[in-house]
Coordinates of C-alpha atoms in Angstrom, one line a residue:
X1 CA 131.2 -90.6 106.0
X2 CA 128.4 -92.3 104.3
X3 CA 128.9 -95.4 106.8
X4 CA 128.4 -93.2 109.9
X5 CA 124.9 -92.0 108.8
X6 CA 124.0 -94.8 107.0
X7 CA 121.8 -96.2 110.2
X8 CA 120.6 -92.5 111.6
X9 CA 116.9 -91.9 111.7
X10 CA 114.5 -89.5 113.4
X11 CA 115.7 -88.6 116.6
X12 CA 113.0 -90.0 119.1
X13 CA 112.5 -86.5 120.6
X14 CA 111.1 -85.3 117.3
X15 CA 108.4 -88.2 117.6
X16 CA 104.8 -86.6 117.1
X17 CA 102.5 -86.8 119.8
X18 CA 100.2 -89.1 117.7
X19 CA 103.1 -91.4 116.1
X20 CA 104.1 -91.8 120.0
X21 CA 100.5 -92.7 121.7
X22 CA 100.2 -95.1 119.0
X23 CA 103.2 -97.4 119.3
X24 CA 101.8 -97.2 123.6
X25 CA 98.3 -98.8 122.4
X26 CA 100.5 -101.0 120.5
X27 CA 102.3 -102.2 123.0
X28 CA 100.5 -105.0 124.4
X29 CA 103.3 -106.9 126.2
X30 CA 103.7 -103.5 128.1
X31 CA 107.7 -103.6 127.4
X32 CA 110.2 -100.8 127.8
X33 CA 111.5 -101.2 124.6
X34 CA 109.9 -99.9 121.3
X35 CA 109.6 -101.5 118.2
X36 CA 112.2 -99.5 116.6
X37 CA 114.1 -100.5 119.3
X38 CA 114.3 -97.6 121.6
X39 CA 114.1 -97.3 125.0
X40 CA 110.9 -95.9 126.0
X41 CA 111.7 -93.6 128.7
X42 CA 114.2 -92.2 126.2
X43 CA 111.6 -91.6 123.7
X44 CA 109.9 -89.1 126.6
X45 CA 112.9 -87.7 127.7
X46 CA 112.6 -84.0 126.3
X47 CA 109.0 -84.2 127.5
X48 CA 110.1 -85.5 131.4
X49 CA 113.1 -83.2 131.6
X50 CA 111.0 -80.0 130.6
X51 CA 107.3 -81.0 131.7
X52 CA 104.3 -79.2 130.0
X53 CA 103.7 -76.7 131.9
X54 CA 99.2 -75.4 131.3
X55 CA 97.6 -72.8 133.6
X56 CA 94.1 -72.4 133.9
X57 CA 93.0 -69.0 135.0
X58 CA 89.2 -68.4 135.2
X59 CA 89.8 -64.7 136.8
X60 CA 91.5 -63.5 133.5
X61 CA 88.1 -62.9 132.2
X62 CA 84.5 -63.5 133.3
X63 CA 83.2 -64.8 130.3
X64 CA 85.7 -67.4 129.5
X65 CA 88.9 -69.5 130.6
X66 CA 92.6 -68.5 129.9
X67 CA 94.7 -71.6 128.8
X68 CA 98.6 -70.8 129.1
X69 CA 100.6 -74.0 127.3
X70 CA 104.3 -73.6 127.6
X71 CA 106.3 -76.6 126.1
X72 CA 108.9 -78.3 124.8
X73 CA 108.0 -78.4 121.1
X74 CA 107.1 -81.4 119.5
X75 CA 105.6 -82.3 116.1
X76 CA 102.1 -82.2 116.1
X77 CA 102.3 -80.4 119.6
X78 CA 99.5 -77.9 118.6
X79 CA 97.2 -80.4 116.5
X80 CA 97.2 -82.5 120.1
X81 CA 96.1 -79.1 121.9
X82 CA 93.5 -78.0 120.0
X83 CA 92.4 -81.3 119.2
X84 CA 92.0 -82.3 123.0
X85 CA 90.1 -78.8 123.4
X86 CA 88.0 -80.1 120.2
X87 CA 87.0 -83.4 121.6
X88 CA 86.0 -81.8 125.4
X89 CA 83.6 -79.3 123.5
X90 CA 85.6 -76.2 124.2
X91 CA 85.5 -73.7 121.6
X92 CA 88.3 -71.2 121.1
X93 CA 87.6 -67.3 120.8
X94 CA 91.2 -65.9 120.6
X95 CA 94.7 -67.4 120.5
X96 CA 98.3 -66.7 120.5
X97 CA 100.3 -68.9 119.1
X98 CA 104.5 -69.0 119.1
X99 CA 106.4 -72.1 118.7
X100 CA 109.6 -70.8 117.4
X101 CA 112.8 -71.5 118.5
X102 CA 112.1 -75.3 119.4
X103 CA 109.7 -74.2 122.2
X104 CA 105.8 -74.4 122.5
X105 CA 104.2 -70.8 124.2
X106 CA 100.2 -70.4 123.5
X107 CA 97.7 -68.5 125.0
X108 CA 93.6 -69.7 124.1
X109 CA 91.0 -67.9 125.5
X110 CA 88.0 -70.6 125.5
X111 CA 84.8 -71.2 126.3
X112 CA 82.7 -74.0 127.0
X113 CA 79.6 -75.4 124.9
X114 CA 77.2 -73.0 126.3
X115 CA 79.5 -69.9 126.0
X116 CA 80.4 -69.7 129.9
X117 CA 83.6 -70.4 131.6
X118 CA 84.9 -74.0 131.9
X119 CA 84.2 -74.9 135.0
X120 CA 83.8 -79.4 135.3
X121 CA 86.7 -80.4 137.4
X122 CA 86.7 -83.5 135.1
X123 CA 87.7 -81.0 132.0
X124 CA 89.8 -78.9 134.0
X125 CA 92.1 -82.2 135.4
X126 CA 92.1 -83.3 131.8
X127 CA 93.0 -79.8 130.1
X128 CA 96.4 -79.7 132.7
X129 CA 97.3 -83.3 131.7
X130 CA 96.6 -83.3 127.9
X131 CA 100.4 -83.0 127.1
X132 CA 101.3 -85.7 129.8
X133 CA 103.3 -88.8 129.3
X134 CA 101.5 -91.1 131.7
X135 CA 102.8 -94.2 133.8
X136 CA 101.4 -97.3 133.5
X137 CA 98.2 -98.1 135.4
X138 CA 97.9 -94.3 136.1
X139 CA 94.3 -93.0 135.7
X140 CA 94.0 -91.0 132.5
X141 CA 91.5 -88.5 132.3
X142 CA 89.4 -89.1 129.5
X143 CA 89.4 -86.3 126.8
X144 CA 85.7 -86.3 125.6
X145 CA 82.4 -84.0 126.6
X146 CA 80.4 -86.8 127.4
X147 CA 80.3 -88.0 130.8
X148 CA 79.3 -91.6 129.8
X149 CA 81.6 -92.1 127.4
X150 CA 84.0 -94.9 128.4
X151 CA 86.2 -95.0 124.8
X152 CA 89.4 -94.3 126.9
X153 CA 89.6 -97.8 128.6
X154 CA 88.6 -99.9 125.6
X155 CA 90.3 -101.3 122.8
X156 CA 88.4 -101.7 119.6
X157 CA 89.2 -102.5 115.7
X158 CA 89.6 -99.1 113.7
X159 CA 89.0 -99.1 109.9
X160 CA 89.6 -96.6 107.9
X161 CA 87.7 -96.1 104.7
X162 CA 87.9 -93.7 101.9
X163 CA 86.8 -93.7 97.7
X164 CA 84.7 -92.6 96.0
X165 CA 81.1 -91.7 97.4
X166 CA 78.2 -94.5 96.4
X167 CA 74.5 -94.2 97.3
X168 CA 73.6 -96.8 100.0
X169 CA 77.7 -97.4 100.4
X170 CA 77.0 -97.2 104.7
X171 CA 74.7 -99.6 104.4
X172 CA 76.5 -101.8 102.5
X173 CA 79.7 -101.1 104.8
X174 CA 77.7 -102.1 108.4
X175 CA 76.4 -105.3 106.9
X176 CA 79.3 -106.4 105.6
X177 CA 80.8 -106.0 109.2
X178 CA 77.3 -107.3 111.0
X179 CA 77.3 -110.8 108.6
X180 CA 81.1 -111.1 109.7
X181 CA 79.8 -110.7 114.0
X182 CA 81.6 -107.3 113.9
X183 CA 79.6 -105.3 116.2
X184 CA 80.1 -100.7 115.0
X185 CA 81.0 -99.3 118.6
X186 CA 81.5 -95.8 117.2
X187 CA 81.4 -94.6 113.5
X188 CA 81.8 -91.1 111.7
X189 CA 81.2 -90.8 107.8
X190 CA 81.8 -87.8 105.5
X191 CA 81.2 -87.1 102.0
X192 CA 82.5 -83.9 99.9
X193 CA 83.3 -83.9 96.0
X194 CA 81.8 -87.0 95.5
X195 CA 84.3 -88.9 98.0
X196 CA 83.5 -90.2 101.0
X197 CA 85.3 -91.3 103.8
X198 CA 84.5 -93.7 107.1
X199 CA 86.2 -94.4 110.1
X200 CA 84.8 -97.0 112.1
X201 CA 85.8 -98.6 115.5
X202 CA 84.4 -102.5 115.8
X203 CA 84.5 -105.2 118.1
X204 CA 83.9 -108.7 118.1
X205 CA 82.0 -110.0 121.1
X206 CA 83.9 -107.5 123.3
X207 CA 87.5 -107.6 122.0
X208 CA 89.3 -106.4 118.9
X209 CA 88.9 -108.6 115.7
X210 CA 92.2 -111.2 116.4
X211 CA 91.0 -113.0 113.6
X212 CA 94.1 -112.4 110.7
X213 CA 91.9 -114.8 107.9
X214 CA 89.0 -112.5 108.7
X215 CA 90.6 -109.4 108.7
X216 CA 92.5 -110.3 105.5
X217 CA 88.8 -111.1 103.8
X218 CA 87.1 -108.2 105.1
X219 CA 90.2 -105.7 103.7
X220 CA 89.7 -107.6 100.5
X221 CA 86.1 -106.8 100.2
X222 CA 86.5 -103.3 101.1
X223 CA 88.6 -102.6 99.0
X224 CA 86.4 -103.6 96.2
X225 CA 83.7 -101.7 98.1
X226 CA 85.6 -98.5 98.2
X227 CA 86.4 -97.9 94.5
X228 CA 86.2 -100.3 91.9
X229 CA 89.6 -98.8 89.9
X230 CA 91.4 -100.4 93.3
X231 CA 92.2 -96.4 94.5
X232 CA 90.5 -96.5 98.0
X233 CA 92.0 -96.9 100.9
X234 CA 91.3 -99.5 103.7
X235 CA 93.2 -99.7 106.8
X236 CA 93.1 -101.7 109.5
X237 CA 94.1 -100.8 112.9
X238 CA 93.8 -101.7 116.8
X239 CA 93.5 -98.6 118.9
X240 CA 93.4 -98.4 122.7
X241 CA 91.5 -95.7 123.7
X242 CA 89.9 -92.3 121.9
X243 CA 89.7 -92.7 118.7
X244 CA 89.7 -89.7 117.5
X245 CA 87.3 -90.0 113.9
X246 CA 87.7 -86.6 112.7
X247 CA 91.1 -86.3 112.9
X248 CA 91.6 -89.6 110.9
X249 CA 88.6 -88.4 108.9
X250 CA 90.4 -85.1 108.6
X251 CA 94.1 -87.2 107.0
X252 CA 91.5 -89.9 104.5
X253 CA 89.4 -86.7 103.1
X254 CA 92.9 -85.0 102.2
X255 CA 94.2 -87.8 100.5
X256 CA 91.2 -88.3 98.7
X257 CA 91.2 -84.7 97.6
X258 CA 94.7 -84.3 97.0
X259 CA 94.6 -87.3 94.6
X260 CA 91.5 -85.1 93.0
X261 CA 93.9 -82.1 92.5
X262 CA 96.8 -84.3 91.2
X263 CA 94.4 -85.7 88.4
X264 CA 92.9 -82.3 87.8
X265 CA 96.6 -80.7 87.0
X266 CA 97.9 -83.5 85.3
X267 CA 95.7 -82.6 82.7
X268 CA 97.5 -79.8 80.0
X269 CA 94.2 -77.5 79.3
X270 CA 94.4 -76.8 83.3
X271 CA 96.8 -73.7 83.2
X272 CA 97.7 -72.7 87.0
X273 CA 97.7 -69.0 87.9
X274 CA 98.5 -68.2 90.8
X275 CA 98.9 -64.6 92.4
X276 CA 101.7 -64.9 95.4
X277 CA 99.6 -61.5 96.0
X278 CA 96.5 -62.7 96.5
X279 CA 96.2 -61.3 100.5
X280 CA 96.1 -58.0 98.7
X281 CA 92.9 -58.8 96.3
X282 CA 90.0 -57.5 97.4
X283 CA 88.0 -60.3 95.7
X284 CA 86.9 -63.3 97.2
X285 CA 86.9 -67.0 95.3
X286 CA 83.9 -67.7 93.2
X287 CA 80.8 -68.7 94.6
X288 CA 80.7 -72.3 93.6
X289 CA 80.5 -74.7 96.8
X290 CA 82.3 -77.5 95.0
X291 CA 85.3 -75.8 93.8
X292 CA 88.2 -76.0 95.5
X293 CA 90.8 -72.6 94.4
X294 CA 91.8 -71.3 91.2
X295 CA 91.7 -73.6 88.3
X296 CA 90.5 -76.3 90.2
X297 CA 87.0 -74.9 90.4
X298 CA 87.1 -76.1 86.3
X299 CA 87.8 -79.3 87.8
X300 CA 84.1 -81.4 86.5
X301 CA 82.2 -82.3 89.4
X302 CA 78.7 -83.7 88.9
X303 CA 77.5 -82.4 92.5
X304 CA 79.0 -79.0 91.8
X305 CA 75.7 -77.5 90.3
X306 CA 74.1 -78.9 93.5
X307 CA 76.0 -78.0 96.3
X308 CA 74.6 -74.4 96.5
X309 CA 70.9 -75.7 96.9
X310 CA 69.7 -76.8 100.7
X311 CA 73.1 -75.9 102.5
X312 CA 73.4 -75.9 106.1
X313 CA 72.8 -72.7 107.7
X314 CA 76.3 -72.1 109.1
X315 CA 77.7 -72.3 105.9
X316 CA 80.3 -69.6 104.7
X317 CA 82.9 -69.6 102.1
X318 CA 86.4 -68.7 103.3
X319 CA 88.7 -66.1 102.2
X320 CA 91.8 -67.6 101.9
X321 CA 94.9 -66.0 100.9
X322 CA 98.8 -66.9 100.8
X323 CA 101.6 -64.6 100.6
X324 CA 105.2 -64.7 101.4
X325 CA 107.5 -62.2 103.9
X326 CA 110.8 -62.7 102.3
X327 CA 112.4 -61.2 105.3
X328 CA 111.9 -63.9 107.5
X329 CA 111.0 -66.6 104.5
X330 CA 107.3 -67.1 106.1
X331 CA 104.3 -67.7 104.4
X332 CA 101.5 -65.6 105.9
X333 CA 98.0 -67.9 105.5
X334 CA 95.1 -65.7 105.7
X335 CA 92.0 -67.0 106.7
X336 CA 88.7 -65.0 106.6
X337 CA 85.1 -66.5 107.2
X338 CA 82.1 -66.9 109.4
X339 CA 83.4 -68.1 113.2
X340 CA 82.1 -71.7 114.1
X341 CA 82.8 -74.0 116.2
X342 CA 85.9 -76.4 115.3
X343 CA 87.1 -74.3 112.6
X344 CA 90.4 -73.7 114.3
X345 CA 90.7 -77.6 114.7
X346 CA 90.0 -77.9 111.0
X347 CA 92.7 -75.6 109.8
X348 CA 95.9 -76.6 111.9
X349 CA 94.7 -80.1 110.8
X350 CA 95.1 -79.4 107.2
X351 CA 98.4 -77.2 108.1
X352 CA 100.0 -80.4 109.7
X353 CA 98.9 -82.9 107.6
X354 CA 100.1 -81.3 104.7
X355 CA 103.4 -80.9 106.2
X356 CA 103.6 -77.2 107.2
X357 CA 105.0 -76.1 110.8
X358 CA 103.2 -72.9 112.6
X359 CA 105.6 -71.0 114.1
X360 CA 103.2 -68.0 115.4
X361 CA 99.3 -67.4 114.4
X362 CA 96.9 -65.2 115.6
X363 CA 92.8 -66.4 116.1
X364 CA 90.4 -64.0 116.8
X365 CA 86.8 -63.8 116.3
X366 CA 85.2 -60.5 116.8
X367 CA 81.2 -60.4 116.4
X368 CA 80.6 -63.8 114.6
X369 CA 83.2 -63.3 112.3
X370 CA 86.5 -65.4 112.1
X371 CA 89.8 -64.0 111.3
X372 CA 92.4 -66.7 111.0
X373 CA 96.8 -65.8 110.3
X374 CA 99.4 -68.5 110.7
X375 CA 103.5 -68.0 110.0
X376 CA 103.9 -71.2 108.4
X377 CA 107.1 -72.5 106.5
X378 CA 107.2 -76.0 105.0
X379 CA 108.7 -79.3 106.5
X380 CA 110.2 -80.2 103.6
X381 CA 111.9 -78.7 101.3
X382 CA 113.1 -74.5 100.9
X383 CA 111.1 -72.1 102.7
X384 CA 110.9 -69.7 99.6
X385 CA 107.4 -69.2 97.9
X386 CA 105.9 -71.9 95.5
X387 CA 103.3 -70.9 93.6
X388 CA 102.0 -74.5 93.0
X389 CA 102.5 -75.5 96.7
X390 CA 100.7 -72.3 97.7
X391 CA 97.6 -72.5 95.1
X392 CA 97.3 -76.3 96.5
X393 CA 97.5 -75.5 100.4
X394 CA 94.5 -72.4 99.6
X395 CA 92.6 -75.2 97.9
X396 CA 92.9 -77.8 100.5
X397 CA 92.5 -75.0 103.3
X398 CA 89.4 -73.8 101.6
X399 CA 87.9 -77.4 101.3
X400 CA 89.2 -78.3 104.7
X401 CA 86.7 -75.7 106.2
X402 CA 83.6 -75.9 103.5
X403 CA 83.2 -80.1 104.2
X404 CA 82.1 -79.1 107.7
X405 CA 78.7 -78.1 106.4
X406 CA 76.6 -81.3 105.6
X407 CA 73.1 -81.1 103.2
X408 CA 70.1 -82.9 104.7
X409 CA 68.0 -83.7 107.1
X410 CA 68.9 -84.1 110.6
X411 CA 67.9 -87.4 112.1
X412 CA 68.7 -88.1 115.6
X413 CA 68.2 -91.9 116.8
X414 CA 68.5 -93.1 120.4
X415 CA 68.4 -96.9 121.5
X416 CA 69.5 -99.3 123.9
X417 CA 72.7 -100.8 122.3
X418 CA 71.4 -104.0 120.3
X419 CA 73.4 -106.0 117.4
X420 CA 72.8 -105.0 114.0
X421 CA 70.5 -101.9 115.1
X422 CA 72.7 -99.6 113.0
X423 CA 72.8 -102.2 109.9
X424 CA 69.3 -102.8 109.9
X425 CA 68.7 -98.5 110.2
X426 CA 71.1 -97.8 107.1
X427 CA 69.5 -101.0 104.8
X428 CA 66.0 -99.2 105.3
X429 CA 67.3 -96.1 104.5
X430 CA 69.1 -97.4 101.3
X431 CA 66.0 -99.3 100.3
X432 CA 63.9 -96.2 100.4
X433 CA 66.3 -94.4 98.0
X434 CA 67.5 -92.2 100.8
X435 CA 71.4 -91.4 101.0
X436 CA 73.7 -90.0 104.1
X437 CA 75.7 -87.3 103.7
X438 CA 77.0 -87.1 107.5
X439 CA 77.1 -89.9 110.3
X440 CA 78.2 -89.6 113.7
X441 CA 77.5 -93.5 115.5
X442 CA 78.2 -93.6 119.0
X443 CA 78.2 -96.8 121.3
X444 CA 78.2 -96.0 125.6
X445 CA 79.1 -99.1 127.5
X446 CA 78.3 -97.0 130.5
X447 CA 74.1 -97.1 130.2
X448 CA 74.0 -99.6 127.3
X449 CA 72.5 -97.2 125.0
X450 CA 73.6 -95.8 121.4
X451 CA 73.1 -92.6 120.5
X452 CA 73.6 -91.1 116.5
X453 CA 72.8 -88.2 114.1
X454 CA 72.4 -88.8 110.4
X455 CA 72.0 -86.3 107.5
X456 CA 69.5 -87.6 105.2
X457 CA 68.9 -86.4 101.5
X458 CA 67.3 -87.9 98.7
X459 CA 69.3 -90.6 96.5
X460 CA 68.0 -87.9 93.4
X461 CA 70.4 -85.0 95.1
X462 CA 66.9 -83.0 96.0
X463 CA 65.9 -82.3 99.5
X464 CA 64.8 -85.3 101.5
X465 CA 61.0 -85.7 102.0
X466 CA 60.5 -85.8 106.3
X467 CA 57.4 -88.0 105.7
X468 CA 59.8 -90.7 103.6
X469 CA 62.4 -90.4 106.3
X470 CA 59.7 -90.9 109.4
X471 CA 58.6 -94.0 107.8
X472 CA 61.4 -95.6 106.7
X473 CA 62.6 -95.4 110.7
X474 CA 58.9 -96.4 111.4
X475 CA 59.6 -99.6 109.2
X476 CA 61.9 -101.2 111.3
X477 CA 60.4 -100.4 114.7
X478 CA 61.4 -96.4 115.1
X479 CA 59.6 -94.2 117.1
X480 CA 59.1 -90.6 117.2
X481 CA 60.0 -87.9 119.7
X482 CA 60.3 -84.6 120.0
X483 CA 63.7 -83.3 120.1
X484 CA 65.3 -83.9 123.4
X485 CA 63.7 -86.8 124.1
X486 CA 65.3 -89.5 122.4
X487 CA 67.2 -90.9 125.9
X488 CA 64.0 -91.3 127.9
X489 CA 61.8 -93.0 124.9
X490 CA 65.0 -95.3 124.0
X491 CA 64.7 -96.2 127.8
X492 CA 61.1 -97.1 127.9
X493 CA 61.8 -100.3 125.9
X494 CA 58.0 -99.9 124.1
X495 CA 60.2 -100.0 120.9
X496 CA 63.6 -100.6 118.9
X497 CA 65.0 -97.1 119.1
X498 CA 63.3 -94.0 118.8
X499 CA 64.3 -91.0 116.5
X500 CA 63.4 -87.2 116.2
X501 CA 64.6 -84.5 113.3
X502 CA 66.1 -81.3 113.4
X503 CA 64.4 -79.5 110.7
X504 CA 66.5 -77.2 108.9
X505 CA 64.7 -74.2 106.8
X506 CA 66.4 -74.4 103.4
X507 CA 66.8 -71.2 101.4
X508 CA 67.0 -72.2 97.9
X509 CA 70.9 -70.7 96.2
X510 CA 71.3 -68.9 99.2
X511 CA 75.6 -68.3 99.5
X512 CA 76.6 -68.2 102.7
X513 CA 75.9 -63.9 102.9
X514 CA 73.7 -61.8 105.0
X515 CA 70.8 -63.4 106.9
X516 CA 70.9 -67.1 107.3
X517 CA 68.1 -69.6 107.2
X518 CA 66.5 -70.4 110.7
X519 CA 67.0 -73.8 112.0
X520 CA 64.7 -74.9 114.5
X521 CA 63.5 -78.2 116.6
X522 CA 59.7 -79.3 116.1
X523 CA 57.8 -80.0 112.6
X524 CA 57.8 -78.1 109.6

């Protein structure tokens, strides 16, 4: 018996979207074999005998657009969905989701960026294709909201970065990469608890690094970078097409904070208690912006006092509660917090990446507020109620959701797409003893240009001085604008790049309740 099953492995029609679309970018000599060994067409056979089937109804409602998504069920099938509607800007008002039984029926009622219906043909074709195995050569619509974004036809180096959060570690990151002629197509950084974690896509003179000895140095150095102890994490990847940086930023800032937690209960004087009725407390966690649940709030953090002071003005802290329906052997996550956009992406995220399956969940957001249930069960193991499991998935959901919301100044900065622009921006900000807490770096091939945001806070942990921040920009050739008008300055080639803030009215200990500060374009 043990010789039969010795060789059996994952059936190929329980391959995850994302495991799937990466062996195609892989693929390079365009075979119809896998690397497993598989036969390609066999690999999509569930997928071609029962086709996705996604209706788009704009007469449901006025004031938005009603996605139907009925499918065979896949791993990861409802992380690709919302993830798509992430990455074209949609945001989701209500949804009902059932995936039991092997198949895939959801209903999202969604909106685009500005609230109305969707309406762009170009997000429409790609919203009734975004579960699509596509032929070769076939035109694939691209899955972002910006119309001169190109990412889907070009393949780049991906790294992925994550350790433990350094002032002046970006800076240190892009020059490493500029000295070596690797040119930062696209980048996103984020920080929580003191870790940080980059995903960057690079390119050297146009193509992917081929270079094995240079690859092999840069991982080396990295890896040094990253955390001293030798626990970061580099990896090195080629990727054709979207990248998709917050959902690898999403899997890094999980690891990180899962080996966070591990440490943290290792320890004996961190007693877990865990209530498997926690849904029915009335009480919310503790008010303390770097905790993460329960005992791991005691957890020492040296940001922890901090966090409270100059947060973003979406900020709330999430109810989150776990209990268990022993009828059915579910656990019911309960999700309760200020609606925003991407929060839904954020949450079936953590779900999946932490190895839970949704097999229904309502989303609803009534009046601002977001109220969040999934039917979950884990992948592995028995479906019955854990109380270690449970108290680790609340912390990781909670976290999941409170990383969102950066501190700092918001600097945008527009140019036409020059070599080393980005290095040469994150030395002076790293010489002025100014440290990013949030970066989103985007390269268009289309119109030559770069566009990115920053969010900028003093090295000290205080609130960043605008007048520092203006001339360290000013320092290496920056030029301010008013909000809005980065493009046509950056244009005008009269300077480098040119840069405006978004100036963000800090209310000093303020929690997340009641009124929230104003944010606003324009000087202080």
């Amino acid at each position: 018996m043990n010789l039969l099953y010795k060789n059996v492995h994952k059936s190929p029609s329980l391959i995850a979207f994302s495991d799937y679309r990466e062996a195609e970018a892989q693929n390079d000599l365009q075979t119809s074999v896998s690397c497993s060994g598989e036969l390609l067409e066999y690999e999509t056979l569930e997928l071609r005998v029962n086709p996705p089937n996604i209706d788009v109804d704009n007469n449901y409602d006025p004031s938005c657009t009603l996605i139907t998504v009925d499918s065979a069920n896949r791993p990861g099938t409802l992380v690709e969905v919302v993830q798509h509607f992430t990455e074209l800007g949609l945001n989701v008002r209500r949804a009902r989701i059932s995936s039991d039984g092997g198949w895939f029926v959801d209903v999202f009622e969604v909106t685009d960026s500005d609230g109305s219906q969707v309406t762009s043909a170009r997000k429409l074709a790609s919203i009734k294709q975004m579960l699509n195995i596509h032929l070769r050569g076939q035109e694939v619509p691209a899955c972002n909201a910006d119309e001169t974004d190109d990412t889907h036809r070009v393949v780049t180096t991906v790294l992925e970065l994550a350790g433990q959060d350094q002032s002046g570690l970006l800076a240190d990151v892009t020059h490493l990469l500029t000295t070596n002629g690797c040119d930062v197509r696209s980048a996103a950084v984020w920080t929580f608890k003191n870790r940080v974690a980059f995903v960057l896509s690079v390119t050297d003179r146009g193509e992917p690094v081929r270079d094995g000895i240079k690859l092999q140095r840069l991982q080396q150095l990295l890896c040094s970078m990253m955390d001293q102890q030798g626990n970061g994490i580099v990896n090195i990847k080629t990727v054709r097409g979207e990248v998709h940086h917050e959902r690898r930023l999403h899997v890094l800032m999980l690891r990180e904070e899962e080996m966070q937690w591990e440490r943290g209960h290792s320890k004996p004087r961190y007693h877990m208690r865990w209530n498997p009725s926690l849904g029915d407390t009335a009480g919310s966690p503790t008010d303390s912006a770097g905790s993460m649940h329960a005992e791991y709030m005691n957890l020492p953090d040296a940001d922890c006092d901090q966090l409270s002071d100059y947060r973003s003005p979406k900020h709330s802290r999430p109810d989150v509660s776990i209990t268990h329906s022993s009828m059915n052997k579910y656990w019911l996550v309960t999700i309760k917090c200020r609606d925003r956009t991407k929060l839904l992406f954020d949450t079936v995220c953590t779900l999946a990446d932490m190895d839970y399956d949704v097999f229904h969940a309502t989303i609803d957001s009534i009046q601002g507020d977001a109220m969040q249930e999934y039917y979950i069960k884990p992948r592995l193991g028995k479906p019955e109620l854990d109380e270690s499991k449970a108290a680790k998935l609340a912390a990781m959901m909670e976290s999941s959701i409170l990383r969102r919301f950066p501190r700092g100044l918001k600097v945008h900065v527009h140019s036409v797409d020059r070599f080393g622009c980005l290095a040469a921006l994150t030395s002076v900000l790293k010489q002025t003893d100014l440290a990013v807490t949030r970066a989103k770096v985007k390269t268009f091939a289309v119109n030559h240009s770069s566009g990115h945001t920053f969010y900028v806070m003093d090295s000290s942990g205080d609130a960043p001085d605008r007048d520092k921040v203006e001339l360290a920009c000013k320092q290496i050739g920056g030029h301010l604008v008013e909000a809005g008008e980065e493009a046509r300055s950056a244009s005008s080639g009269q300077h480098r790049f040119s840069f405006s803030f978004l100036n963000r009215q800090w209310q000093k200990n303020w929690n997340g309740e009641g009124s929230s500060p104003s944010s606003s374009h324009g000087s202080v």
